[in-house]
């Protein structure tokens, strides 16, 4: 079949188009484009179906796994697609590694090296125990993140624009330095012993829970990253869509309770708002994808998007809306979803596409 | 089809724009009068009251954008108003030593002319539904000169106030304290200067884009 490629301004992108097998996949097309253009490797290409001008619909992005035939609208011999260059791309692994490396190196620098001399403070300073524990906690956190990046997370085909490396590194490295400056400051005022223990204790529990959430998410996909979106189940995912973000937020809260700096709390607020946005988007995406039609399971109504609403029951005490939601949970429980204290709730189930349909 | 809400909105915005216009007109009038009679060192004292009022009233514009009363995106009004309020309260009002500087004159005059044109333009549109084309042209062309003069005055004034900021320790929070927080107004001022480096071309380019859109749209009509 003949594939015609146009840019978003309507100009023909590859003169004369490309000739492909009738059974070719989108990935094959991307390879062919790469061969012709050399510069545009597949992860840089965004291929969409043309949208009639004036239409406010979002264009359909082609899935690299599907056959080109699936996108042919009747005419099996030719297909017109819109091409967009996404710019230089990096893999998520690369992006995550560099953004996490900064905090892992910069924070200990403030602890170990006489950095404060350059801010006008004398070299000699007393190091409080909480500052040492904070160092271990912080470094463990970012070391864990890097390990998860390489050994746990299963990234789908997706890449990220190169510019995100600079943006994300600026975010992590700046905040890392900002917090490290205050926690390791010569004039740092530690909190009480009990508060420190509660903070770090809670934080460690949440970090372990976060790790478990990542394991659950990992098991939703196969090793090559295929599997796309699935409904996460078990453990805290029965209550919130993005339990991994929930535990991450609470983990930072634990750190801040123990170290008590404005810088740390500012970071907590910013990180929470970013993750809340992501959680809402993911929640909407999963609800839209799992609409109960065509044999797809229906996304459980009892699930909440808000990553900081850890306990539905607590929500009941807060507002009428939560009370309605609570009763929905009870209805769902009686209809067959897992009650909160059931042991099966806390174990991930072995999954197959077939079993996902069954569980609804 | 004017619903009660639309009428109320127009009434409120007309009143707002014309009142602030009068404020800025006063600023310009007193500024020019003082320049002629006494000289640039006295200029701030003469315009202080209407300047503080008129500039602070601009905070309402952020609110207008947030609640959707006007179409301007908050992302462009916030940096604009932020820099204005910083200069007005954070530099001029806080550090009297800088008030006699000649850059205060260029600052006040740049701001006053810009705002007079701007507020009367919106006042016209809200009250009468239209503004004459020369007015539109002024609104979208005077910034070509007044942005550079205004921004240079702002940057210059912040820079020359730095020694006074350092000496006075004003608005500084020092450690140790319970919340392990510190704030150094000097570093904040230097940071503000830094923001002007990417911020000014961004704002200028934004206004150039607005100019293109507004003037070509009026040609089409």
Coordinates of C-alpha atoms in Angstrom, one line a residue, chain B:
Chain B
X1 CA -28.2 39.8 24.3
X2 CA -27.0 41.4 27.6
X3 CA -27.6 39.3 30.6
X4 CA -27.6 41.0 34.0
X5 CA -24.2 39.5 34.6
X6 CA -22.7 40.9 31.4
X7 CA -24.0 44.4 32.2
X8 CA -22.6 44.2 35.7
X9 CA -19.3 43.0 34.4
X10 CA -19.1 45.9 31.9
X11 CA -20.1 48.4 34.6
X12 CA -17.6 47.2 37.1
X13 CA -14.7 47.0 34.5
X14 CA -15.6 50.5 33.2
X15 CA -15.5 52.0 36.7
X16 CA -12.3 50.2 37.5
X17 CA -10.4 51.2 34.4
X18 CA -11.5 54.8 34.4
X19 CA -10.7 55.3 38.1
X20 CA -7.2 53.8 37.7
X21 CA -6.8 55.9 34.6
X22 CA -7.5 59.0 36.7
X23 CA -4.9 57.8 39.2
X24 CA -2.2 57.5 36.5
X25 CA -3.2 60.8 34.9
X26 CA -2.6 62.4 38.3
X27 CA 0.8 60.7 38.5
X28 CA 1.9 62.0 35.1
X29 CA 0.6 65.5 35.7
X30 CA 2.3 65.8 39.1
X31 CA 5.5 64.3 37.7
X32 CA 5.7 66.8 34.8
X33 CA 4.7 69.7 37.1
X34 CA 7.4 68.8 39.6
X35 CA 10.0 68.4 37.0
X36 CA 9.3 71.8 35.7
X37 CA 9.1 73.5 39.1
X38 CA 11.6 71.6 41.3
X39 CA 13.6 69.0 39.6
X40 CA 13.9 65.2 39.4
X41 CA 14.9 64.7 43.1
X42 CA 11.5 65.9 44.3
X43 CA 9.5 63.8 41.8
X44 CA 8.9 60.7 43.9
X45 CA 7.6 62.7 46.8
X46 CA 5.1 64.5 44.6
X47 CA 3.7 61.4 43.0
X48 CA 4.0 59.0 45.9
X49 CA 0.3 58.8 46.9
X50 CA -1.3 58.4 43.5
X51 CA 1.5 56.1 42.4
X52 CA 1.1 53.7 45.3
X53 CA -2.6 53.6 44.9
X54 CA -2.8 53.2 41.2
X55 CA -0.1 50.6 41.0
X56 CA -1.5 48.6 43.9
X57 CA -4.9 48.6 42.3
X58 CA -3.4 46.5 39.6
X59 CA -3.5 43.5 41.9
X60 CA -7.2 43.4 41.1
X61 CA -6.3 42.5 37.6
X62 CA -4.8 39.2 38.7
X63 CA -8.1 38.5 40.3
X64 CA -10.0 39.5 37.2
X65 CA -8.0 37.0 35.1
X66 CA -8.3 34.2 37.7
X67 CA -12.1 34.4 37.9
X68 CA -12.4 34.9 34.1
X69 CA -13.7 38.4 34.2
X70 CA -11.2 39.3 31.5
X71 CA -9.5 37.2 28.9
X72 CA -5.9 38.0 29.7
X73 CA -4.0 34.9 30.8
X74 CA -2.7 35.1 34.4
X75 CA 0.7 33.9 33.1
X76 CA 1.3 37.2 31.4
X77 CA -0.3 39.6 33.9
X78 CA 1.5 38.0 37.0
X79 CA 5.1 38.8 36.0
X80 CA 4.1 42.2 34.7
X81 CA 2.3 43.2 37.9
X82 CA 4.9 41.4 40.0
X83 CA 7.7 43.5 38.8
X84 CA 5.7 46.7 39.2
X85 CA 4.7 45.9 42.7
X86 CA 8.3 44.9 43.6
X87 CA 9.7 48.2 42.3
X88 CA 6.9 50.3 43.9
X89 CA 6.9 48.7 47.4
X90 CA 10.0 46.6 47.6
X91 CA 12.4 49.2 46.3
X92 CA 11.0 52.8 46.1
X93 CA 8.8 52.7 49.2
X94 CA 11.2 50.6 51.3
X95 CA 14.5 52.4 50.5
X96 CA 14.0 56.2 50.6
X97 CA 17.7 56.7 49.7
X98 CA 17.0 55.7 46.1
X99 CA 14.0 58.1 45.6
X100 CA 16.1 61.0 44.4
X101 CA 17.8 59.0 41.7
X102 CA 17.2 60.3 38.1
X103 CA 16.0 56.8 37.0
X104 CA 12.9 57.3 39.2
X105 CA 11.8 60.0 36.7
X106 CA 12.2 57.8 33.6
X107 CA 10.5 54.9 35.5
X108 CA 7.5 56.9 36.6
X109 CA 7.0 58.6 33.2
X110 CA 7.4 55.4 31.3
X111 CA 4.9 53.6 33.5
X112 CA 2.4 56.6 33.6
X113 CA 2.2 57.0 29.8
X114 CA 1.8 53.3 29.3
X115 CA -0.9 53.0 31.9
X116 CA -2.8 56.1 30.8
X117 CA -3.1 54.7 27.3
X118 CA -3.9 51.2 28.5
X119 CA -6.5 52.0 31.1
X120 CA -8.3 54.5 28.9
X121 CA -8.3 52.0 26.0
X122 CA -10.0 49.3 28.2
X123 CA -12.2 51.9 29.8
X124 CA -13.4 52.9 26.3
X125 CA -14.0 49.4 25.2
X126 CA -15.9 48.4 28.3
X127 CA -18.0 51.6 28.6
X128 CA -18.6 52.3 24.9
X129 CA -18.0 49.0 23.2
X130 CA -15.3 50.4 20.9
X131 CA -12.1 52.3 20.8
X132 CA -10.9 54.5 17.9
X133 CA -8.2 53.0 15.7
X134 CA -5.6 55.5 16.8
X135 CA -6.1 54.5 20.3
X136 CA -5.6 50.9 19.4
X137 CA -2.5 51.8 17.6
X138 CA -1.1 53.7 20.6
X139 CA -2.0 50.9 23.0
X140 CA 0.0 48.4 20.9
X141 CA 2.8 50.6 19.7
X142 CA 4.0 52.8 22.5
X143 CA 5.4 49.7 24.3
X144 CA 8.0 49.5 21.6
X145 CA 9.8 52.5 23.2
X146 CA 8.3 52.4 26.7
X147 CA 9.1 48.8 27.5
X148 CA 12.9 49.3 27.0
X149 CA 12.9 52.6 28.9
X150 CA 10.7 51.2 31.7
X151 CA 12.6 48.0 32.0
X152 CA 16.0 49.7 32.0
X153 CA 14.8 52.0 34.7
X154 CA 13.6 49.1 36.8
X155 CA 16.8 47.2 36.4
X156 CA 18.9 50.3 37.0
X157 CA 17.0 51.2 40.2
X158 CA 17.2 47.7 41.6
X159 CA 20.9 47.6 40.9
X160 CA 21.6 51.0 42.5
X161 CA 19.5 50.1 45.6
X162 CA 21.6 47.0 46.3
X163 CA 24.1 48.7 48.6
X164 CA 21.3 50.1 50.7
X165 CA 19.6 46.7 50.8
X166 CA 22.8 45.1 52.0
X167 CA 23.4 47.7 54.7
X168 CA 19.9 47.8 56.1
X169 CA 19.2 44.1 56.6
X170 CA 15.5 44.9 55.9
X171 CA 13.1 42.0 55.3
X172 CA 15.9 39.5 56.2
X173 CA 15.2 36.3 58.2
X174 CA 18.2 34.9 59.8
X175 CA 19.0 31.4 61.3
X176 CA 18.9 29.8 63.8
X177 CA 15.1 29.5 64.1
X178 CA 12.6 26.8 64.7
X179 CA 11.7 26.4 61.0
X180 CA 15.3 26.3 59.8
X181 CA 14.4 29.0 57.3
X182 CA 16.4 32.0 56.1
X183 CA 15.6 34.8 53.6
X184 CA 18.2 37.3 52.4
X185 CA 16.6 40.2 50.7
X186 CA 19.9 41.0 49.0
X187 CA 20.1 37.7 47.3
X188 CA 16.4 37.9 46.4
X189 CA 17.1 41.3 44.7
X190 CA 20.0 39.8 42.8
X191 CA 17.8 36.9 41.7
X192 CA 15.1 39.4 40.6
X193 CA 17.8 41.1 38.4
X194 CA 18.6 37.7 37.0
X195 CA 14.9 37.1 36.1
X196 CA 14.9 40.2 34.0
X197 CA 17.5 38.5 31.7
X198 CA 15.1 35.9 30.2
X199 CA 12.0 37.7 31.4
X200 CA 12.3 41.0 29.4
X201 CA 12.7 39.5 25.9
X202 CA 9.9 37.1 26.8
X203 CA 7.5 39.9 27.7
X204 CA 8.6 42.0 24.7
X205 CA 8.1 39.2 22.3
X206 CA 4.7 38.5 23.9
X207 CA 3.7 42.1 23.3
X208 CA 5.0 42.0 19.7
X209 CA 2.8 39.0 19.1
X210 CA -0.2 40.8 20.7
X211 CA 0.5 43.8 18.5
X212 CA 0.6 41.7 15.3
X213 CA -2.7 40.0 16.3
X214 CA -4.5 43.2 17.3
X215 CA -3.4 45.4 14.4
X216 CA -4.0 42.8 11.7
X217 CA -7.4 42.0 13.2
X218 CA -8.4 45.6 13.0
X219 CA -7.2 45.8 9.4
X220 CA -9.5 42.9 8.5
X221 CA -12.6 44.5 10.0

